[in-house]
Tab-separated table of C-alpha atoms and ligand atoms in Angstrom:
chain	number	residue	atom	x	y	z
A	1	MET	CA	107.219	67.742	103.670
A	2	ILE	CA	108.014	70.640	101.387
A	3	ASN	CA	105.136	72.607	100.122
A	4	VAL	CA	104.941	75.157	97.360
A	5	THR	CA	105.177	77.792	100.059
A	6	LYS	CA	105.103	78.177	103.882
A	7	ALA	CA	103.589	81.013	105.917
A	8	PHE	CA	106.128	83.037	107.700
A	9	PHE	CA	105.698	82.834	111.524
A	10	PRO	CA	107.226	85.733	113.582
A	11	PRO	CA	108.710	84.845	116.961
A	12	ILE	CA	105.655	84.072	119.161
A	13	GLU	CA	106.828	86.598	121.834
A	14	GLU	CA	106.592	89.446	119.357
A	15	TYR	CA	103.102	88.338	118.375
A	16	GLN	CA	102.093	88.156	122.045
A	17	LEU	CA	103.259	91.781	122.619
A	18	GLN	CA	100.927	92.800	119.860
A	19	LEU	CA	98.118	90.728	121.306
A	20	GLN	CA	98.755	92.261	124.795
A	21	ARG	CA	97.853	95.668	123.226
A	22	ILE	CA	94.553	94.251	122.143
A	23	TRP	CA	93.861	92.945	125.576
A	24	ASN	CA	94.891	96.404	127.068
A	25	ASN	CA	92.726	98.237	124.762
A	26	GLN	CA	89.678	95.737	125.110
A	27	TRP	CA	89.089	96.577	121.484
A	28	ILE	CA	89.036	93.753	118.889
A	29	THR	CA	87.675	95.097	115.452
A	30	ASN	CA	86.100	98.134	113.791
A	31	ARG	CA	89.372	100.024	113.018
A	32	GLY	CA	91.087	99.774	116.307
A	33	GLU	CA	94.663	101.074	117.096
A	34	LEU	CA	96.362	98.151	115.620
A	35	VAL	CA	94.707	98.205	112.205
A	36	ARG	CA	95.332	102.053	111.978
A	37	GLU	CA	98.958	101.476	112.976
A	38	LEU	CA	99.304	98.701	110.395
A	39	GLU	CA	98.024	101.048	107.659
A	40	THR	CA	100.473	103.795	108.685
A	41	ASN	CA	103.373	101.344	108.710
A	42	LEU	CA	102.370	99.804	105.322
A	43	LYS	CA	101.853	103.199	103.710
A	44	GLU	CA	105.440	104.142	104.770
A	45	TYR	CA	107.017	100.783	103.930
A	46	LEU	CA	105.324	100.374	100.549
A	47	GLN	CA	105.551	104.262	99.599
A	48	VAL	CA	101.882	104.522	98.700
A	49	SER	CA	99.712	107.592	99.016
A	50	HIS	CA	96.588	105.630	100.470
A	51	ILE	CA	95.824	102.214	101.761
A	52	LEU	CA	92.737	100.682	103.164
A	53	CYS	CA	93.163	97.264	104.881
A	54	THR	CA	90.580	94.669	104.351
A	55	ASN	CA	89.647	91.185	105.684
A	56	ASN	CA	91.046	89.366	102.614
A	57	GLY	CA	92.229	89.936	99.095
A	58	THR	CA	88.947	89.233	97.349
A	59	ILE	CA	86.842	91.734	99.091
A	60	PRO	CA	88.828	94.730	97.685
A	61	LEU	CA	88.293	93.269	94.256
A	62	GLN	CA	84.642	93.034	94.798
A	63	ILE	CA	84.545	96.693	96.076
A	64	ALA	CA	86.593	97.865	93.095
A	65	LEU	CA	84.188	96.194	90.714
A	66	LYS	CA	81.135	97.398	92.515
A	67	LEU	CA	82.368	100.930	92.231
A	68	LEU	CA	83.887	100.907	88.826
A	69	GLY	CA	82.409	97.811	86.910
A	70	ASN	CA	78.945	99.232	86.499
A	71	ASN	CA	77.635	95.775	85.456
A	72	GLY	CA	79.492	95.966	82.181
A	73	GLU	CA	81.996	93.851	80.223
A	74	ILE	CA	85.374	93.596	82.002
A	75	ILE	CA	88.413	92.842	79.979
A	76	THR	CA	90.530	90.535	81.896
A	77	THR	CA	93.247	87.905	81.910
A	78	PRO	CA	92.649	84.105	81.686
A	79	PHE	CA	95.907	83.449	83.487
A	80	SER	CA	95.511	84.226	87.309
A	81	TYR	CA	94.095	82.831	90.448
A	82	VAL	CA	90.300	81.986	90.161
A	83	ALA	CA	89.217	84.973	92.231
A	84	SER	CA	90.172	87.386	89.387
A	85	THR	CA	87.393	85.925	87.328
A	86	SER	CA	84.903	84.596	89.799
A	87	THR	CA	84.756	88.145	91.390
A	88	ILE	CA	83.685	89.687	88.043
A	89	VAL	CA	80.928	87.186	87.738
A	90	TRP	CA	79.983	87.536	91.425
A	91	GLU	CA	79.607	91.255	90.951
A	92	HIS	CA	77.187	90.820	87.944
A	93	CYS	CA	79.707	91.909	85.367
A	94	THR	CA	80.782	89.985	82.255
A	95	PRO	CA	84.387	88.774	81.947
A	96	VAL	CA	85.783	89.235	78.402
A	97	PHE	CA	89.071	87.476	78.188
A	98	VAL	CA	92.060	88.706	76.311
A	99	ASP	CA	95.055	86.256	75.927
A	100	ILE	CA	98.393	86.623	77.742
A	101	HIS	CA	101.926	87.402	76.547
A	102	PRO	CA	103.831	84.209	76.276
A	103	THR	CA	106.926	85.208	78.115
A	104	TYR	CA	105.663	87.876	80.653
A	105	LEU	CA	102.467	85.771	81.292
A	106	THR	CA	100.478	89.127	81.928
A	107	ILE	CA	97.618	90.198	79.726
A	108	ASP	CA	98.731	90.938	76.164
A	109	GLU	CA	98.102	94.594	75.969
A	110	THR	CA	98.296	94.535	71.993
A	111	LYS	CA	95.015	92.463	71.977
A	112	ILE	CA	92.979	94.638	74.369
A	113	GLU	CA	91.556	97.114	71.942
A	114	ALA	CA	90.120	94.528	69.715
A	115	ALA	CA	88.060	93.187	72.687
A	116	ILE	CA	86.475	96.596	73.604
A	117	THR	CA	82.777	97.037	72.913
A	118	PRO	CA	80.265	99.715	73.883
A	119	LYS	CA	79.540	97.569	76.936
A	120	THR	CA	83.097	97.626	78.292
A	121	THR	CA	83.483	99.467	81.455
A	122	ALA	CA	86.864	98.450	82.867
A	123	ILE	CA	90.044	96.374	82.471
A	124	LEU	CA	90.894	93.983	85.350
A	125	ALA	CA	94.380	92.715	84.981
A	126	THR	CA	96.696	90.700	87.188
A	127	HIS	CA	100.328	91.452	87.789
A	128	VAL	CA	100.720	87.675	87.850
A	129	PHE	CA	103.575	86.390	90.017
A	130	GLY	CA	104.471	89.937	90.872
A	131	ASN	CA	105.318	90.615	87.227
A	132	PRO	CA	103.951	94.156	86.185
A	133	CYS	CA	101.539	94.337	83.290
A	134	ASN	CA	102.335	96.846	80.693
A	135	VAL	CA	100.857	99.613	82.796
A	136	GLU	CA	101.746	102.407	80.364
A	137	VAL	CA	99.984	101.008	77.414
A	138	ILE	CA	97.038	99.835	79.477
A	139	GLU	CA	96.639	103.369	80.897
A	140	ALA	CA	96.727	104.807	77.350
A	141	ILE	CA	94.080	102.459	76.081
A	142	ALA	CA	92.032	103.092	79.227
A	143	LYS	CA	92.216	106.870	78.663
A	144	LYS	CA	91.394	106.670	74.993
A	145	HIS	CA	88.233	104.620	75.534
A	146	GLN	CA	87.324	105.992	78.970
A	147	LEU	CA	87.642	102.709	80.840
A	148	LYS	CA	88.623	102.074	84.441
A	149	VAL	CA	91.677	100.083	85.336
A	150	ILE	CA	91.721	97.736	88.290
A	151	TYR	CA	94.775	95.744	88.970
A	152	ASP	CA	94.703	92.509	90.887
A	153	ALA	CA	98.067	93.008	92.552
A	154	ALA	CA	97.761	90.039	94.996
A	155	HIS	CA	101.322	89.020	94.315
A	156	SER	CA	102.855	92.316	94.093
A	157	PHE	CA	103.629	93.307	97.731
A	158	GLY	CA	106.845	95.364	97.696
A	159	VAL	CA	107.114	95.339	93.842
A	160	SER	CA	108.164	98.606	92.289
A	161	TYR	CA	108.113	99.552	88.643
A	162	LYS	CA	110.300	102.393	87.410
A	163	GLY	CA	110.888	103.297	91.052
A	164	ASN	CA	107.199	103.529	91.951
A	165	SER	CA	105.252	101.026	94.035
A	166	LEU	CA	103.177	98.793	91.649
A	167	PHE	CA	100.219	99.546	93.989
A	168	ASN	CA	100.223	103.160	92.677
A	169	PHE	CA	99.139	102.177	89.159
A	170	GLY	CA	95.410	101.877	87.886
A	171	ASP	CA	92.200	103.529	89.253
A	172	ILE	CA	92.276	100.812	92.087
A	173	SER	CA	94.861	98.214	92.956
A	174	THR	CA	94.277	95.319	95.428
A	175	CYS	CA	96.595	93.072	97.364
A	176	SER	CA	96.163	89.928	99.316
A	177	PHE	CA	97.575	89.251	102.790
A	178	HIS	CA	96.705	85.563	102.868
A	179	ALA	CA	98.925	83.156	104.778
A	180	THR	CA	100.396	81.855	101.416
A	181	LYS	CA	101.364	85.323	100.197
A	182	ILE	CA	104.727	87.034	100.840
A	183	PHE	CA	103.469	89.428	103.545
A	184	HIS	CA	100.543	88.126	105.470
A	185	THR	CA	98.052	88.734	108.365
A	186	GLY	CA	96.648	85.058	108.139
A	187	GLU	CA	93.744	86.393	106.171
A	188	GLY	CA	93.728	89.875	104.901
A	189	GLY	CA	94.235	92.255	102.027
A	190	ALA	CA	94.246	95.809	100.941
A	191	LEU	CA	92.939	98.324	98.490
A	192	PHE	CA	94.973	101.089	96.961
A	193	CYS	CA	93.855	104.147	95.024
A	194	ASN	CA	94.994	107.661	94.508
A	195	ASN	CA	91.613	109.247	93.686
A	196	LYS	CA	89.891	110.979	96.642
A	197	ASP	CA	86.410	109.976	95.632
A	198	TYR	CA	87.447	106.338	95.194
A	199	GLN	CA	89.240	106.608	98.596
A	200	LEU	CA	85.963	107.733	100.182
A	201	GLN	CA	83.720	105.345	98.433
A	202	SER	CA	85.866	102.196	99.038
A	203	PHE	CA	86.088	103.325	102.776
A	204	TYR	CA	82.397	103.339	103.423
A	205	SER	CA	81.918	100.403	101.113
A	206	HIS	CA	84.059	98.235	103.370
A	207	ASN	CA	82.011	99.177	106.447
A	208	PHE	CA	78.379	98.589	105.413
A	209	GLY	CA	77.966	102.009	103.845
A	210	HIS	CA	78.222	103.777	107.207
A	211	LYS	CA	78.696	107.560	107.350
A	212	SER	CA	77.907	107.733	111.115
A	213	ALA	CA	76.158	105.174	113.468
A	214	THR	CA	72.764	106.099	111.952
A	215	GLU	CA	73.596	107.633	108.569
A	216	PHE	CA	74.727	105.872	105.369
A	217	TYR	CA	76.531	107.154	102.281
A	218	GLY	CA	75.372	104.100	100.245
A	219	MET	CA	75.434	100.468	100.183
A	220	GLY	CA	78.347	98.427	101.575
A	221	ILE	CA	79.614	95.225	102.902
A	222	ASN	CA	81.777	93.989	105.751
A	223	GLY	CA	85.407	94.104	104.611
A	224	LYS	CA	87.077	95.043	107.877
A	225	LEU	CA	90.343	93.771	108.995
A	226	SER	CA	90.272	92.701	112.733
A	227	GLU	CA	92.799	93.791	115.386
A	228	LEU	CA	93.757	90.020	115.726
A	229	GLN	CA	94.740	90.052	112.032
A	230	ALA	CA	96.493	93.461	112.245
A	231	ALA	CA	98.545	92.045	115.240
A	232	MET	CA	100.063	89.353	112.897
A	233	GLY	CA	100.686	91.979	110.229
A	234	LEU	CA	102.600	94.237	112.752
A	235	ALA	CA	104.670	91.147	113.823
A	236	VAL	CA	105.385	90.085	110.293
A	237	LEU	CA	106.216	93.443	108.676
A	238	PRO	CA	109.581	93.975	110.445
A	239	TYR	CA	110.789	90.647	108.861
A	240	MET	CA	110.243	91.601	105.276
A	241	PRO	CA	113.859	92.203	104.611
A	242	THR	CA	114.619	88.659	105.933
A	243	ILE	CA	111.738	87.223	103.958
A	244	LEU	CA	112.888	88.950	100.707
A	245	GLU	CA	116.472	88.088	101.246
A	246	GLY	CA	115.674	84.373	101.836
A	247	ARG	CA	113.298	84.350	98.740
A	248	LYS	CA	115.962	85.893	96.563
A	249	LYS	CA	118.394	83.090	97.519
A	250	VAL	CA	115.789	80.558	96.462
A	251	VAL	CA	115.180	82.344	93.150
A	252	ASP	CA	119.083	82.765	92.421
A	253	TYR	CA	119.442	78.971	93.267
A	254	TYR	CA	116.812	77.922	90.745
A	255	ASN	CA	118.211	80.390	88.277
A	256	THR	CA	121.686	78.959	88.442
A	257	HIS	CA	120.863	75.234	88.929
A	258	LEU	CA	117.821	74.449	86.795
A	259	ASP	CA	118.491	72.995	83.327
A	260	PHE	CA	116.951	75.636	81.018
A	261	SER	CA	117.287	73.342	77.945
A	262	LYS	CA	114.424	71.422	79.584
A	263	VAL	CA	112.309	74.095	81.296
A	264	THR	CA	111.788	77.858	81.015
A	265	THR	CA	110.597	80.314	83.527
A	266	LEU	CA	108.755	83.672	83.214
A	267	LYS	CA	110.561	86.890	82.258
A	268	ILE	CA	110.243	89.786	84.573
A	269	ARG	CA	109.454	93.092	82.824
A	270	GLU	CA	112.244	95.592	82.442
A	271	HIS	CA	112.639	98.274	85.179
A	272	THR	CA	110.963	96.130	87.765
A	273	ASN	CA	112.127	95.689	91.382
A	274	TRP	CA	110.664	92.273	91.834
A	275	ASN	CA	109.676	90.576	95.202
A	276	TYR	CA	110.785	86.880	94.260
A	277	SER	CA	107.289	85.725	95.282
A	278	TYR	CA	106.876	82.702	93.017
A	279	TYR	CA	109.198	80.445	90.875
A	280	PRO	CA	107.137	79.032	88.002
A	281	VAL	CA	108.587	76.581	85.532
A	282	ILE	CA	107.201	75.744	82.226
A	283	PHE	CA	107.695	72.262	80.838
A	284	LYS	CA	107.610	71.195	77.156
A	285	ASP	CA	104.326	69.435	77.590
A	286	GLU	CA	101.705	68.492	80.246
A	287	LYS	CA	102.823	64.859	80.257
A	288	THR	CA	106.321	65.930	81.437
A	289	LEU	CA	104.805	68.196	84.133
A	290	LEU	CA	102.766	65.435	85.517
A	291	LYS	CA	105.685	63.075	85.475
A	292	VAL	CA	107.807	65.544	87.440
A	293	GLN	CA	105.019	66.496	89.846
A	294	LYS	CA	104.445	62.780	90.621
A	295	ALA	CA	108.143	62.138	91.218
A	296	LEU	CA	108.417	65.056	93.557
A	297	ASN	CA	105.228	64.180	95.414
A	298	GLU	CA	106.739	60.711	96.040
A	299	ILE	CA	109.559	62.287	98.087
A	300	GLN	CA	107.037	64.497	99.912
A	301	ILE	CA	107.588	67.730	97.815
A	302	PHE	CA	104.401	69.459	96.680
A	303	PRO	CA	104.751	72.109	93.990
A	304	ARG	CA	101.390	73.543	92.685
A	305	ARG	CA	99.779	74.132	89.372
A	306	TYR	CA	99.631	77.847	89.616
A	307	PHE	CA	97.532	78.597	87.495
A	308	TYR	CA	95.536	75.777	86.094
A	309	PRO	CA	93.038	75.603	84.450
A	310	SER	CA	93.022	78.596	82.169
A	311	LEU	CA	90.244	80.732	83.498
A	312	ASN	CA	88.349	81.143	80.221
A	313	THR	CA	87.522	77.300	80.529
A	314	LEU	CA	85.565	77.768	83.775
A	315	LYS	CA	82.093	76.473	83.583
A	316	TYR	CA	80.379	79.710	84.456
A	317	VAL	CA	82.036	81.871	81.763
A	318	ASP	CA	81.414	82.060	78.148
A	319	SER	CA	84.551	82.591	76.253
A	320	LYS	CA	86.551	82.085	73.169
A	321	LYS	CA	89.615	79.944	73.128
A	322	MET	CA	92.766	81.555	74.643
A	323	PRO	CA	95.502	79.508	73.003
A	324	VAL	CA	98.466	81.049	74.754
A	325	SER	CA	97.067	80.960	78.168
A	326	GLU	CA	95.573	77.483	77.771
A	327	ARG	CA	98.991	76.138	76.479
A	328	ILE	CA	100.795	77.803	79.463
A	329	ALA	CA	98.432	76.819	82.015
A	330	GLU	CA	98.749	73.087	81.231
A	331	ARG	CA	102.573	73.153	81.429
A	332	ILE	CA	103.394	75.469	84.330
A	333	LEU	CA	104.269	74.476	87.813
A	334	CYS	CA	105.257	76.685	90.704
A	335	LEU	CA	108.258	75.127	92.560
A	336	PRO	CA	108.532	75.496	96.380
A	337	SER	CA	109.727	78.947	97.281
A	338	TYR	CA	109.875	80.439	100.856
A	339	TYR	CA	112.331	82.371	102.764
A	340	ASP	CA	114.081	79.402	104.601
A	341	LEU	CA	113.982	76.718	102.066
A	342	SER	CA	117.469	75.214	102.435
A	343	GLU	CA	120.146	74.586	99.806
A	344	SER	CA	119.970	70.878	100.216
A	345	GLU	CA	116.229	70.914	99.754
A	346	LEU	CA	116.689	73.113	96.658
A	347	LYS	CA	119.362	70.686	95.358
A	348	MET	CA	117.036	67.758	95.800
A	349	ILE	CA	114.292	69.527	93.806
A	350	CYS	CA	116.580	70.728	91.002
A	351	ASP	CA	118.287	67.247	90.693
A	352	LEU	CA	115.009	65.507	90.433
A	353	ILE	CA	113.689	67.890	87.706
B	401	PLP	C1	95.436	85.182	96.574
B	401	PLP	C2	94.880	85.826	95.406
B	401	PLP	C3	93.545	86.372	95.542
B	401	PLP	C4	92.536	86.321	96.616
B	401	PLP	O1	93.110	86.582	97.831
B	401	PLP	P1	92.491	86.175	99.183
B	401	PLP	O2	93.184	86.903	100.193
B	401	PLP	O3	92.755	84.758	99.377
B	401	PLP	O4	91.066	86.568	99.124
B	401	PLP	C5	93.217	87.116	94.247
B	401	PLP	N1	93.800	87.172	93.223
B	401	PLP	C6	95.043	86.581	93.095
B	401	PLP	C7	95.736	86.733	91.794
B	401	PLP	C8	95.521	85.813	94.234
B	401	PLP	O5	96.680	85.084	94.186
């Protein structure tokens, strides 16, 4: 069976060495030695000024919206994983969708200003498939209208834009370390920000608001990564070059063997050092997509419809039509992509398509 992705499993002896440290310390959560070491190592690997590890990739979005959303209207993309939208509603803010760019698939920055109202407090955009949004234009719009910028950078581990980690952009940026993501801790995630106030506020927010055992800065939630999760992260991180190299081979294979008179793929923004995290193909219509998906399923190959449906069509949101996103969402399929997908498997997939 070939799935859209496969979690990376480090050698079990290396994972056990990390677990042994937890047993030695007799300390299993609440920012133990392994979580702190993982943060230090990630900070160095990613070249970011600040990182806070969390127990998944949704909690940092919730924290960001709690701190910056102010129950207002949040300008957002309809083409992302459902968490980008559900979190906005969950945090008592209102999603206001802006359609996407047809080739980059990120929010169409030229349509953002028309969606701003006196109630708008922030922009929450996704670097979908690790492809950067137009961060410069978004920053300029946010500055002009005094809005906050939150990036759902769940797919962007290791991506840099103009030589700078993509996590360094926006007021707050978030990542997911879920098992299906390119770097993982089983479940996990992180929050990135450069502003000292946001660093303090997000830190206490992820630990119930604690200032000390008996004092509180404010309200918070439990967003802590455990030592067990950090152990996985510490065992996986040294393999990032292997993972990236393997995934690049997969992307190169698809790029040279797919018939681009029949399908298209996304365009990566200029000046981006990408992480090869997904391989979406766009068919001419939904009927063709369903036919290909069915044929692949019959030989035990399971691509996924990332991302369908377009999020503006969710029952719990109120939105105008988003023609570009809706047309892309019904025709896009992510092909299997992981570091050790073999050439014979890739050939089978390409031939069938
Ligand atoms: C995976 C993902 C999330 C959620 O991350 P979890 O770690 O599963 O909570 C949020 N946004 C996007 C775009 C994602 O792909």
